[in-house]
Coordinates of C-alpha atoms and ligand atoms in Angstrom, one line a residue:
M1 CA 162.5 61.7 71.6
C2 CA 161.3 61.9 67.8
G3 CA 161.0 58.8 65.9
I4 CA 160.9 58.0 62.5
V5 CA 159.8 54.9 60.4
G6 CA 159.5 54.6 56.5
Y7 CA 157.8 51.9 54.3
I8 CA 158.3 50.9 50.9
G9 CA 156.9 47.6 49.3
H10 CA 153.4 46.5 48.0
E11 CA 151.1 46.6 51.0
D12 CA 149.2 49.7 52.2
A13 CA 151.9 51.9 54.0
K14 CA 149.5 53.7 56.2
E15 CA 148.8 50.8 58.7
I16 CA 152.5 49.6 58.7
L17 CA 153.9 53.5 59.5
L18 CA 151.1 53.5 62.2
K19 CA 151.9 50.4 63.8
G20 CA 155.7 51.2 63.6
L21 CA 155.0 54.8 65.3
E22 CA 152.7 53.0 68.0
K23 CA 156.0 51.1 69.0
L24 CA 158.0 54.3 69.0
E25 CA 155.5 56.0 71.3
Y26 CA 157.8 55.0 74.3
R27 CA 160.2 57.4 73.2
G28 CA 157.9 60.5 74.0
Y29 CA 156.4 62.7 71.5
D30 CA 153.8 65.5 71.5
S31 CA 152.7 65.2 68.0
A32 CA 152.7 62.9 65.0
G33 CA 152.2 62.6 61.4
I34 CA 152.7 60.3 58.2
A35 CA 152.9 60.8 54.3
V36 CA 152.2 58.5 51.8
N37 CA 153.3 58.5 48.1
N38 CA 150.9 56.8 45.6
G39 CA 152.0 58.4 42.3
N40 CA 149.3 61.0 42.5
G41 CA 151.3 62.9 44.9
V42 CA 152.2 62.7 48.4
H43 CA 149.2 62.8 51.1
Y44 CA 150.2 63.9 54.6
F45 CA 148.2 63.5 57.7
K46 CA 149.4 65.3 60.9
E47 CA 148.1 66.0 64.4
K48 CA 149.0 67.3 67.8
G49 CA 148.8 64.8 70.7
R50 CA 148.8 61.0 70.4
I51 CA 148.8 58.4 67.5
A52 CA 145.2 57.7 68.2
D53 CA 144.5 61.0 67.2
L54 CA 146.3 60.8 64.2
R55 CA 144.5 57.5 63.2
E56 CA 141.2 59.5 63.4
A57 CA 142.6 62.2 61.2
I58 CA 143.7 59.9 58.2
D59 CA 141.6 59.6 55.2
N60 CA 141.5 55.7 54.8
E61 CA 140.3 56.3 50.9
V62 CA 144.2 57.2 50.2
E63 CA 146.3 54.0 49.3
A64 CA 149.9 54.1 49.0
T65 CA 152.7 51.5 49.2
A66 CA 155.3 53.8 50.3
G67 CA 155.5 56.1 53.2
I68 CA 157.2 58.0 55.9
G69 CA 155.9 58.9 59.6
H70 CA 157.1 60.7 62.5
T71 CA 156.5 61.2 66.3
R72 CA 157.8 64.8 67.5
W73 CA 159.1 65.5 70.7
A74 CA 159.2 69.7 70.4
T75 CA 162.4 71.4 70.4
H76 CA 162.1 74.4 67.9
G77 CA 158.4 75.7 68.0
V78 CA 155.7 74.7 70.2
P79 CA 153.7 71.3 69.8
N80 CA 151.0 72.0 67.5
R81 CA 149.9 70.7 64.1
I82 CA 151.8 73.1 62.0
N83 CA 155.2 72.3 63.8
A84 CA 154.3 68.5 63.5
H85 CA 156.3 66.4 60.9
P86 CA 156.1 65.6 57.9
H87 CA 157.2 69.2 56.6
Q88 CA 156.8 69.9 52.7
S89 CA 158.6 72.3 50.5
A90 CA 157.1 75.1 49.1
S91 CA 155.8 73.6 45.8
C92 CA 154.8 70.6 47.9
R93 CA 157.0 68.3 45.7
F94 CA 159.4 67.2 48.8
T95 CA 158.1 65.8 51.9
L96 CA 160.2 65.2 54.9
V97 CA 160.8 63.8 58.5
H98 CA 163.7 64.8 60.8
N99 CA 164.9 63.8 64.0
G100 CA 167.6 65.9 65.7
V101 CA 168.4 69.6 65.7
I102 CA 169.7 71.6 63.1
E103 CA 172.3 74.3 64.6
N104 CA 172.7 76.3 61.8
Y105 CA 169.2 76.5 60.6
E106 CA 169.0 80.3 60.9
M107 CA 172.2 80.8 58.8
L108 CA 170.8 78.6 56.1
K109 CA 167.3 80.4 55.8
R110 CA 169.3 83.5 55.4
S111 CA 171.6 82.0 52.7
F112 CA 169.3 79.9 50.6
L113 CA 165.9 80.4 51.5
E114 CA 165.4 84.4 51.6
T115 CA 162.6 84.5 49.2
V116 CA 160.9 81.3 50.6
E117 CA 158.1 81.9 53.2
L118 CA 158.3 79.2 55.7
K119 CA 155.1 77.8 57.3
S120 CA 156.4 76.3 60.6
E121 CA 158.6 77.5 63.3
T122 CA 160.8 74.2 62.9
D123 CA 164.5 74.0 62.1
T124 CA 163.3 70.8 59.8
E125 CA 161.4 73.0 57.3
V126 CA 164.8 74.4 56.1
I127 CA 166.2 71.2 55.2
V128 CA 163.0 70.3 52.8
Q129 CA 163.3 73.8 51.2
M130 CA 166.8 73.6 50.6
V131 CA 166.5 70.3 49.0
E132 CA 164.0 72.0 46.7
Y133 CA 166.1 75.1 46.3
F134 CA 168.9 72.8 44.7
V135 CA 166.2 71.0 42.3
N136 CA 165.2 74.3 41.3
N137 CA 168.7 75.2 40.6
G138 CA 169.1 72.5 38.0
D139 CA 170.4 69.6 40.3
T140 CA 169.0 66.1 40.3
V141 CA 167.0 65.1 43.8
E142 CA 170.0 62.8 44.9
D143 CA 172.5 65.7 44.4
S144 CA 170.3 68.2 45.8
F145 CA 169.7 65.6 49.1
R146 CA 173.5 65.2 49.4
K147 CA 174.3 69.0 48.9
T148 CA 171.7 69.9 51.6
L149 CA 173.2 67.4 53.9
K150 CA 176.7 68.9 53.3
E151 CA 175.2 72.2 54.6
L152 CA 173.8 71.0 57.8
K153 CA 175.2 71.5 61.2
G154 CA 174.0 69.2 63.9
S155 CA 172.2 66.1 64.1
Y156 CA 169.7 64.5 62.1
A157 CA 168.1 61.3 61.1
L158 CA 166.2 61.9 57.8
A159 CA 163.6 60.5 55.5
L160 CA 162.3 62.4 52.4
L161 CA 159.8 61.5 49.6
D162 CA 159.5 62.9 46.2
N163 CA 156.0 63.5 44.8
E164 CA 157.5 62.7 41.2
D165 CA 158.9 59.4 42.2
K166 CA 157.0 56.8 44.3
D167 CA 159.7 54.5 44.0
R168 CA 162.3 55.9 46.4
I169 CA 162.8 57.2 49.9
Y170 CA 165.8 59.2 50.4
V171 CA 167.4 58.4 53.8
A172 CA 170.5 60.0 55.9
K173 CA 171.9 60.1 59.3
N174 CA 174.2 62.1 61.5
K175 CA 174.3 61.8 65.3
S176 CA 170.7 60.6 65.4
P177 CA 169.7 56.8 65.3
L178 CA 168.5 55.4 62.2
L179 CA 168.4 51.9 60.5
V180 CA 167.1 50.4 57.3
G181 CA 165.2 47.2 57.6
V182 CA 165.3 44.5 54.8
G183 CA 162.3 42.6 53.7
D184 CA 161.2 40.5 51.0
N185 CA 160.3 42.8 48.2
F186 CA 159.8 45.4 50.6
N187 CA 162.0 47.8 53.0
V188 CA 162.1 49.9 56.1
V189 CA 163.5 52.7 57.9
A190 CA 163.2 52.9 61.6
S191 CA 164.7 55.1 64.5
D192 CA 164.9 51.6 66.2
A193 CA 164.4 48.0 65.3
M194 CA 161.5 47.7 67.5
A195 CA 159.3 50.0 65.4
M196 CA 159.6 47.8 62.5
L197 CA 160.0 44.3 64.1
Q198 CA 156.3 43.5 63.2
V199 CA 157.8 43.0 59.4
T200 CA 161.3 42.3 59.7
D201 CA 164.1 41.2 61.8
Q202 CA 166.9 42.2 59.5
Y203 CA 168.5 45.8 59.6
I204 CA 171.4 47.4 58.1
E205 CA 173.1 49.9 60.5
L206 CA 173.9 53.3 59.0
M207 CA 176.9 55.7 60.0
D208 CA 177.1 59.3 60.4
K209 CA 177.1 61.3 57.3
E210 CA 175.9 58.6 55.2
M211 CA 172.7 58.8 52.8
V212 CA 170.6 55.8 51.6
I213 CA 168.3 55.4 48.6
V214 CA 165.8 52.8 49.8
T215 CA 163.4 51.2 46.9
R216 CA 161.3 48.3 47.1
D217 CA 164.1 46.1 46.5
S218 CA 167.4 47.6 47.1
V219 CA 169.2 49.7 49.5
I220 CA 172.0 51.8 48.3
I221 CA 174.1 53.4 50.8
K222 CA 176.5 56.1 49.7
N223 CA 178.8 58.5 51.6
L224 CA 178.2 62.3 51.2
D225 CA 180.8 62.1 48.0
G226 CA 178.7 59.8 46.2
A227 CA 180.7 56.6 46.9
E228 CA 178.7 53.5 47.2
I229 CA 179.2 51.6 50.4
I230 CA 178.5 47.9 50.7
R231 CA 177.1 46.8 54.3
N232 CA 175.6 43.5 55.4
S233 CA 172.5 43.3 57.6
F234 CA 172.5 41.8 61.1
T235 CA 169.4 40.0 62.7
C236 CA 167.9 41.8 65.6
E237 CA 167.7 39.5 68.3
L238 CA 164.8 41.0 69.9
D239 CA 161.8 39.0 70.6
A240 CA 158.4 41.0 69.5
S241 CA 156.6 39.5 72.7
E242 CA 159.5 41.5 74.7
I243 CA 158.1 44.8 73.8
E244 CA 154.5 43.8 74.7
K245 CA 152.9 44.6 78.0
G246 CA 151.1 41.3 78.1
T247 CA 148.6 41.2 81.1
Y248 CA 150.4 44.2 82.9
P249 CA 148.6 47.6 82.8
H250 CA 151.9 49.4 82.5
F251 CA 155.2 48.8 81.2
M252 CA 156.8 50.3 84.2
L253 CA 155.3 47.7 86.5
K254 CA 156.2 44.8 84.3
E255 CA 159.8 45.9 84.2
I256 CA 159.6 46.4 87.9
D257 CA 158.9 42.7 88.4
E258 CA 161.5 41.7 85.8
Q259 CA 164.3 42.6 88.0
P260 CA 165.0 39.2 89.7
F261 CA 165.0 37.5 86.1
V262 CA 167.5 40.2 85.0
I263 CA 169.7 39.9 87.7
R264 CA 170.0 36.1 87.3
K265 CA 170.2 36.5 83.6
I266 CA 173.3 39.0 84.2
I267 CA 174.8 36.1 86.4
Q268 CA 174.4 33.7 84.0
R269 CA 176.1 36.0 81.3
Y270 CA 178.9 36.9 83.2
Q271 CA 180.0 33.7 84.5
D272 CA 181.8 30.8 83.0
E273 CA 180.8 27.1 83.3
Q274 CA 183.4 26.9 86.1
G275 CA 181.7 29.7 88.1
A276 CA 184.4 32.1 87.4
L277 CA 183.6 35.8 86.3
K278 CA 183.6 36.2 82.4
L279 CA 184.8 39.1 81.0
D280 CA 186.2 40.4 77.6
E281 CA 189.9 40.2 78.1
D282 CA 190.3 43.7 76.4
I283 CA 187.9 45.1 79.0
R284 CA 189.9 43.4 81.6
G285 CA 193.2 44.7 80.2
A286 CA 191.8 48.2 80.0
M287 CA 190.7 48.2 83.7
Q288 CA 194.1 47.4 84.7
D289 CA 195.7 50.7 83.3
P290 CA 193.8 53.5 84.6
D291 CA 194.9 56.0 87.5
R292 CA 191.5 57.2 87.4
I293 CA 188.1 56.4 86.3
Y294 CA 185.8 59.0 85.0
I295 CA 182.1 57.6 84.8
V296 CA 179.8 60.0 82.6
A297 CA 176.2 59.6 82.4
C298 CA 172.7 61.4 82.8
G299 CA 169.5 60.9 85.2
T300 CA 169.3 57.5 86.6
S301 CA 172.1 56.0 84.7
Y302 CA 174.2 58.8 86.4
H303 CA 172.5 57.5 89.8
A304 CA 174.0 54.0 88.9
G305 CA 177.5 55.5 88.4
L306 CA 177.4 57.0 91.8
V307 CA 176.9 53.5 93.0
G308 CA 179.5 52.4 90.7
K309 CA 181.9 54.4 92.2
Q310 CA 181.4 52.8 95.6
F311 CA 181.8 49.6 94.3
I312 CA 185.1 50.5 92.3
E313 CA 186.9 52.2 94.9
T314 CA 185.9 49.9 97.8
L315 CA 186.5 46.7 95.7
A316 CA 189.2 47.5 92.8
K317 CA 190.9 50.5 94.7
I318 CA 191.0 52.6 91.6
P319 CA 189.8 56.5 92.3
V320 CA 186.6 57.2 90.3
E321 CA 184.9 60.5 89.7
V322 CA 181.2 60.4 88.2
H323 CA 180.0 63.4 86.3
V324 CA 176.7 64.4 84.8
A325 CA 177.2 64.2 81.1
S326 CA 175.6 67.7 80.1
E327 CA 178.0 69.5 82.3
F328 CA 181.1 67.5 81.8
S329 CA 180.9 68.4 78.0
Y330 CA 181.7 72.3 78.5
N331 CA 183.2 72.0 81.8
M332 CA 185.8 69.2 81.6
P333 CA 187.7 68.5 84.8
L334 CA 191.5 68.4 84.8
L335 CA 192.1 64.7 83.9
T336 CA 194.7 62.6 84.9
G337 CA 197.6 61.1 83.2
K338 CA 195.8 57.6 82.5
P339 CA 192.2 58.2 82.5
L340 CA 189.7 55.6 81.8
F341 CA 186.0 56.7 80.6
I342 CA 182.8 54.6 81.6
F343 CA 179.9 55.6 79.8
I344 CA 176.5 54.3 81.3
S345 CA 173.4 54.5 79.4
Q346 CA 170.4 52.5 78.8
S347 CA 169.6 53.4 75.3
G348 CA 173.1 54.1 74.2
E349 CA 171.8 57.1 72.4
T350 CA 171.8 59.7 75.0
A351 CA 173.3 63.1 73.3
D352 CA 174.7 64.6 76.2
S353 CA 176.9 61.6 77.0
R354 CA 177.9 61.1 73.3
A355 CA 179.2 64.7 73.1
V356 CA 181.3 63.9 76.0
L357 CA 182.4 60.5 74.1
V358 CA 183.2 62.3 70.9
K359 CA 185.3 64.9 73.0
I360 CA 187.4 62.3 74.9
K361 CA 188.0 60.3 72.0
A362 CA 189.5 63.1 70.2
L363 CA 191.8 63.4 73.1
G364 CA 192.8 59.6 72.5
H365 CA 191.3 58.3 76.0
P366 CA 190.0 54.9 76.3
A367 CA 186.1 54.3 77.0
I368 CA 183.8 51.9 78.1
T369 CA 180.2 51.9 77.5
I370 CA 177.8 49.9 79.7
T371 CA 174.4 49.9 77.8
N372 CA 171.1 47.8 77.3
V373 CA 171.5 48.2 73.5
P374 CA 174.7 46.9 72.2
G375 CA 174.3 48.1 68.7
S376 CA 173.7 51.8 69.9
T377 CA 175.8 54.8 68.9
L378 CA 177.5 54.9 72.5
S379 CA 178.5 51.5 72.0
R380 CA 179.6 51.6 68.5
E381 CA 181.6 54.6 69.3
A382 CA 183.5 53.3 72.5
D383 CA 186.3 50.7 72.6
Y384 CA 184.5 48.4 74.4
T385 CA 180.9 47.5 75.5
L386 CA 179.4 45.8 78.6
H387 CA 175.7 44.6 78.0
L388 CA 173.2 45.1 80.4
H389 CA 171.1 42.1 79.3
A390 CA 167.7 43.8 80.7
G391 CA 165.7 43.5 77.6
P392 CA 163.9 46.3 75.9
E393 CA 163.0 49.0 78.5
I394 CA 159.8 50.7 77.5
A395 CA 158.5 52.9 80.3
V396 CA 160.1 56.2 80.2
A397 CA 161.0 55.7 84.1
S398 CA 163.8 53.5 84.2
T399 CA 163.9 50.6 86.5
K400 CA 165.2 47.5 85.4
A401 CA 168.3 49.1 83.7
Y402 CA 169.2 50.8 86.7
T403 CA 169.5 47.7 89.0
A404 CA 171.1 46.0 85.8
Q405 CA 173.6 48.8 85.6
M406 CA 174.6 48.5 89.2
A407 CA 174.7 44.5 89.1
V408 CA 177.2 44.9 86.0
L409 CA 179.5 47.5 87.9
A410 CA 179.7 45.2 90.7
I411 CA 180.7 42.4 88.3
L412 CA 183.2 44.7 86.7
A413 CA 184.7 46.1 90.1
V414 CA 185.3 42.6 91.5
D415 CA 186.7 41.3 88.4
T416 CA 189.2 44.2 88.1
A417 CA 190.0 43.3 91.7
R418 CA 190.9 39.9 91.2
T419 CA 192.7 40.6 88.0
K420 CA 195.1 43.1 90.4
G421 CA 195.5 40.4 92.6
I422 CA 193.3 41.9 95.2
E423 CA 192.0 39.3 98.0
L424 CA 188.2 40.1 98.2
D425 CA 185.7 38.6 101.0
F426 CA 182.9 39.2 98.4
D427 CA 181.4 36.9 95.8
P428 CA 179.4 38.8 93.4
I429 CA 177.7 35.7 91.9
R430 CA 176.6 34.8 95.6
E431 CA 175.7 38.5 96.4
L432 CA 173.7 39.0 93.1
S433 CA 171.9 35.7 93.7
I434 CA 170.6 37.1 97.3
V435 CA 169.9 40.2 95.8
A436 CA 167.6 38.3 93.1
N437 CA 165.8 36.7 95.9
A438 CA 165.2 39.9 97.9
M439 CA 163.7 41.6 94.9
E440 CA 161.3 38.7 94.1
V441 CA 160.1 39.3 97.9
L442 CA 159.5 42.8 97.5
C443 CA 157.9 42.7 94.3
D444 CA 155.3 40.3 95.9
Q445 CA 154.6 43.0 98.3
K446 CA 152.8 45.6 96.1
E447 CA 149.7 46.3 98.2
E448 CA 152.0 47.4 101.0
M449 CA 153.7 50.0 98.6
N450 CA 150.2 51.2 97.3
Q451 CA 149.3 51.7 100.8
I452 CA 152.4 53.6 101.5
A453 CA 151.8 55.8 98.1
R454 CA 148.2 56.3 99.3
E455 CA 149.2 57.4 102.7
Y456 CA 151.7 59.6 102.2
L457 CA 151.6 60.8 98.6
A458 CA 148.3 60.9 97.2
T459 CA 147.7 64.6 98.1
T460 CA 151.1 66.2 98.8
R461 CA 152.6 69.0 96.9
N462 CA 156.3 67.8 98.0
C463 CA 158.2 64.8 99.0
F464 CA 161.9 64.5 100.4
F465 CA 164.1 61.4 100.4
I466 CA 167.0 61.3 102.7
G467 CA 169.7 58.7 103.2
R468 CA 173.6 58.7 104.6
G469 CA 176.5 57.1 102.2
I470 CA 175.1 54.6 99.6
D471 CA 171.4 55.1 100.8
F472 CA 171.8 58.8 100.1
Y473 CA 172.4 57.9 96.1
V474 CA 169.4 55.7 96.4
G475 CA 167.4 58.4 97.6
L476 CA 168.4 60.6 94.6
E477 CA 166.8 57.9 92.5
G478 CA 163.8 57.5 94.4
A479 CA 163.2 61.1 94.0
L480 CA 163.7 61.2 90.2
K481 CA 161.3 58.3 90.0
L482 CA 158.7 59.8 91.9
K483 CA 159.0 63.4 90.2
E484 CA 159.1 62.1 86.7
I485 CA 156.0 60.2 86.8
S486 CA 153.7 61.7 89.5
Y487 CA 154.8 65.2 89.2
I488 CA 155.4 65.6 93.1
Q489 CA 158.1 68.0 93.6
A490 CA 160.6 65.5 95.2
E491 CA 164.3 65.9 96.1
G492 CA 166.7 63.6 97.7
F493 CA 169.2 64.8 100.2
A494 CA 172.2 63.6 102.5
G495 CA 170.8 63.2 105.6
G496 CA 173.3 65.3 107.4
E497 CA 173.0 68.3 105.1
L498 CA 169.6 68.8 105.7
K499 CA 170.0 71.1 108.8
H500 CA 172.4 73.2 106.4
G501 CA 169.2 74.7 104.8
T502 CA 166.7 72.1 103.3
I503 CA 165.1 71.7 106.6
A504 CA 163.5 75.1 106.2
L505 CA 161.1 73.6 103.9
I506 CA 159.8 70.8 106.5
E507 CA 156.0 71.9 107.4
E508 CA 153.4 70.0 109.1
G509 CA 152.8 66.7 107.2
T510 CA 155.5 67.0 104.6
P511 CA 156.4 63.3 103.6
V512 CA 160.2 62.6 104.2
I513 CA 161.1 59.0 103.1
A514 CA 164.4 58.0 104.9
I515 CA 166.5 54.8 103.7
A516 CA 168.4 53.1 106.5
T517 CA 170.2 50.0 105.2
Q518 CA 174.0 50.9 106.4
E519 CA 175.2 49.8 109.8
Q520 CA 177.6 52.5 110.0
V521 CA 175.3 55.4 109.5
N522 CA 172.2 53.9 110.9
L523 CA 172.0 56.1 114.3
G524 CA 172.9 59.1 112.1
I525 CA 170.0 58.8 109.6
R526 CA 167.6 58.1 112.5
G527 CA 168.9 61.2 114.1
N528 CA 167.9 63.2 110.8
V529 CA 164.4 61.4 110.9
K530 CA 164.0 62.9 114.5
E531 CA 165.1 66.4 113.3
V532 CA 162.2 66.4 110.6
D533 CA 159.5 64.7 113.0
A534 CA 160.2 67.6 115.5
R535 CA 159.2 70.1 112.6
G536 CA 156.1 68.2 111.6
A537 CA 157.2 65.9 109.2
N538 CA 155.3 62.7 107.9
S539 CA 158.4 60.4 107.9
C540 CA 158.5 57.2 106.5
I541 CA 161.6 55.0 107.3
I542 CA 162.3 51.9 104.9
S543 CA 165.1 49.8 106.7
M544 CA 166.7 46.6 106.1
K545 CA 166.4 43.5 108.3
G546 CA 168.9 43.4 111.1
L547 CA 169.1 47.2 111.7
E548 CA 165.3 47.8 112.0
S549 CA 163.9 49.5 114.7
A550 CA 160.2 49.8 116.0
G551 CA 158.1 52.4 114.1
D552 CA 160.1 51.6 110.6
R553 CA 157.3 51.6 107.9
F554 CA 159.1 48.8 105.8
V555 CA 161.6 46.7 106.4
I556 CA 163.5 45.0 103.1
P557 CA 165.1 41.4 103.3
A558 CA 168.9 41.5 104.4
V559 CA 171.6 41.6 101.6
H560 CA 175.3 42.4 101.6
E561 CA 175.8 46.1 102.6
L562 CA 177.3 47.0 99.3
M563 CA 174.4 45.6 97.3
T564 CA 171.6 47.2 99.2
P565 CA 170.9 49.8 96.4
L566 CA 169.7 47.1 94.0
V567 CA 167.0 46.2 96.7
S568 CA 165.9 49.3 98.5
V569 CA 165.2 51.1 95.2
I570 CA 162.6 48.6 94.6
P571 CA 160.0 50.0 97.4
L572 CA 160.7 53.6 96.0
Q573 CA 160.0 52.3 92.2
L574 CA 156.9 50.6 93.5
I575 CA 155.6 53.6 95.5
A576 CA 156.4 56.0 92.7
Y577 CA 154.3 53.8 90.4
Y578 CA 151.4 53.9 92.8
A579 CA 151.7 57.7 93.8
A580 CA 151.4 58.4 90.0
L581 CA 148.4 56.1 89.7
H582 CA 146.9 57.6 92.7
R583 CA 147.2 61.0 90.8
D584 CA 145.8 59.8 87.5
C585 CA 148.9 60.2 85.8
D586 CA 150.3 58.7 82.6
V587 CA 152.7 56.3 84.2
D588 CA 154.5 55.1 81.1
K589 CA 154.5 58.3 79.1
P590 CA 155.1 61.1 81.6
R591 CA 154.8 64.7 80.2
N592 CA 157.4 66.5 78.6
L593 CA 159.9 63.5 78.8
A594 CA 161.4 61.3 76.3
K595 CA 162.7 57.6 76.9
S596 CA 165.9 58.4 74.4
V597 CA 167.2 61.7 74.7
T598 CA 168.8 62.2 71.6
V599 CA 169.3 66.3 71.8
E600 CA 171.8 68.1 73.7
Ligands
M6R701 O1 169.5 56.1 77.9 P1 170.3 56.8 79.2 O2 170.4 55.7 80.5 O3 171.5 57.6 78.8 O4 169.4 57.8 79.7 C1 169.6 58.8 80.7 C2 168.5 59.4 81.0 O5 167.8 60.3 80.4 C3 167.5 58.1 82.2 O6 167.9 57.7 82.7 C4 166.4 59.3 82.8 O7 166.5 60.1 83.5 C5 165.1 58.3 82.9 N1 163.8 58.7 82.6 C6 164.9 58.3 84.5 O8 163.9 57.5 85.1

């Protein structure tokens, strides 16, 4: 979602800001802007559309060594130039960019800004007008900023310029992510470290309800009572090459191909020198205690959670419930006496999941976050973190994080079972190695997937995915992948459930992709395929070696029956990818979507 960058140093700020914004493009946005401060006032440029459009709009004559930038994913007000950030106060003295949602902006408008004519439909503009309101009433800029922050309800990451002071950027955060990067004679601000890795790998974490005054050679962090806070920087371990596409046409394809490597890395990271599973002792302890585990997640991570439930219940014998975070936060189920929460989130910043985490922490329940970003909000705020080690995932459609989530959940389930003394005939390291090899075989069969996409999906309006048991969960993920990047209406169903309503939608030629990797339900799912075929469907069975039948469209290599989701999803990811290409869609940046969903 929205992304923020800021720079104050001695170089021309425009190019550094634009490059930073380009690195944030993957988060999803529909307009972008920058503002620079050069002592002759603040100059801002903003445009609807891509950063490339913004580049065109910039006056290169304007030179400045301080500035802020923003990519906007519209929440309040349509995506247009007026609603794009930066926003300015009435006198144009203050200029601001904001990520998040101010819940009480209507009330603030009525209380403080009755006489001010607002130019945009955004909640953001209220913030910058309030800073000016307090300054007009005699407060210093710092006090005005602080007073404004104290009035805000909701989430924000903010960067503010004052055209009477080219030597400072005022910064603050609450719930939305923001980091300050430290350099030699310059400092930067960024929603995530990737944006400014071009200039520094040293970052300072900011906590909620802190404000920061950033100058060329200092970073002063304060709480909202004005007390100074000292915090060291950390080195961001990201390698800049990990966030480049290299020779790939799209990040999604690169990330699909990285999956065998990620699984091998997980094996390495969760195994000690003697070959035993290696897990934080505190996590081990936490997993021994609960009478029920509640997995909370959104989208693809939720689908990984469904598979995780199978792992934990089958192997560690602990009952598990899996919940969509956005529902859980206002419709909390009756909890058992000793619950343990597991949050699954690639980004670690998903606001819906965080809202649940805040609630259950207030109730005193323990939480583990499984994430790809260990320093993220969900990671910091949970008691324990399990790292996915998948490397940065840039494409909006999640692929390698999904398979990494399932791999880590399998390791967690087995480790818990072993610690409980449960004897298992399942070696996760061996099974994951087989998975990695199978993934490699599948990644080499792209032309076959391209052919399936062309044949079944190039012109269709809709598509159904069916499966039984664990295959049903993979069907849900296959449908999500397809709809989010190709815009084909796609749904996943439990095979046996079709006849209770959905089969009414099957027409001549409707594509139905069936996943058949489970011996126990192999006959059942094939029966469901016959039912849809009898009504004219264009069915495509993806089965597993050993369970295949004549006429199956594609057969994946054999893996342990619990591990099949990590492998059967690869053809579905590739089919979605090629379907999107055949339909001329923007694979890495699908419309209306954001990578990191930081609003509820
Ligand atoms: O970062 P998270 O895993 O918390 O994100 C959750 C969902 O927003 C995410 O999985 C989304 O569904 C993806 N675009 C799916 O490809």
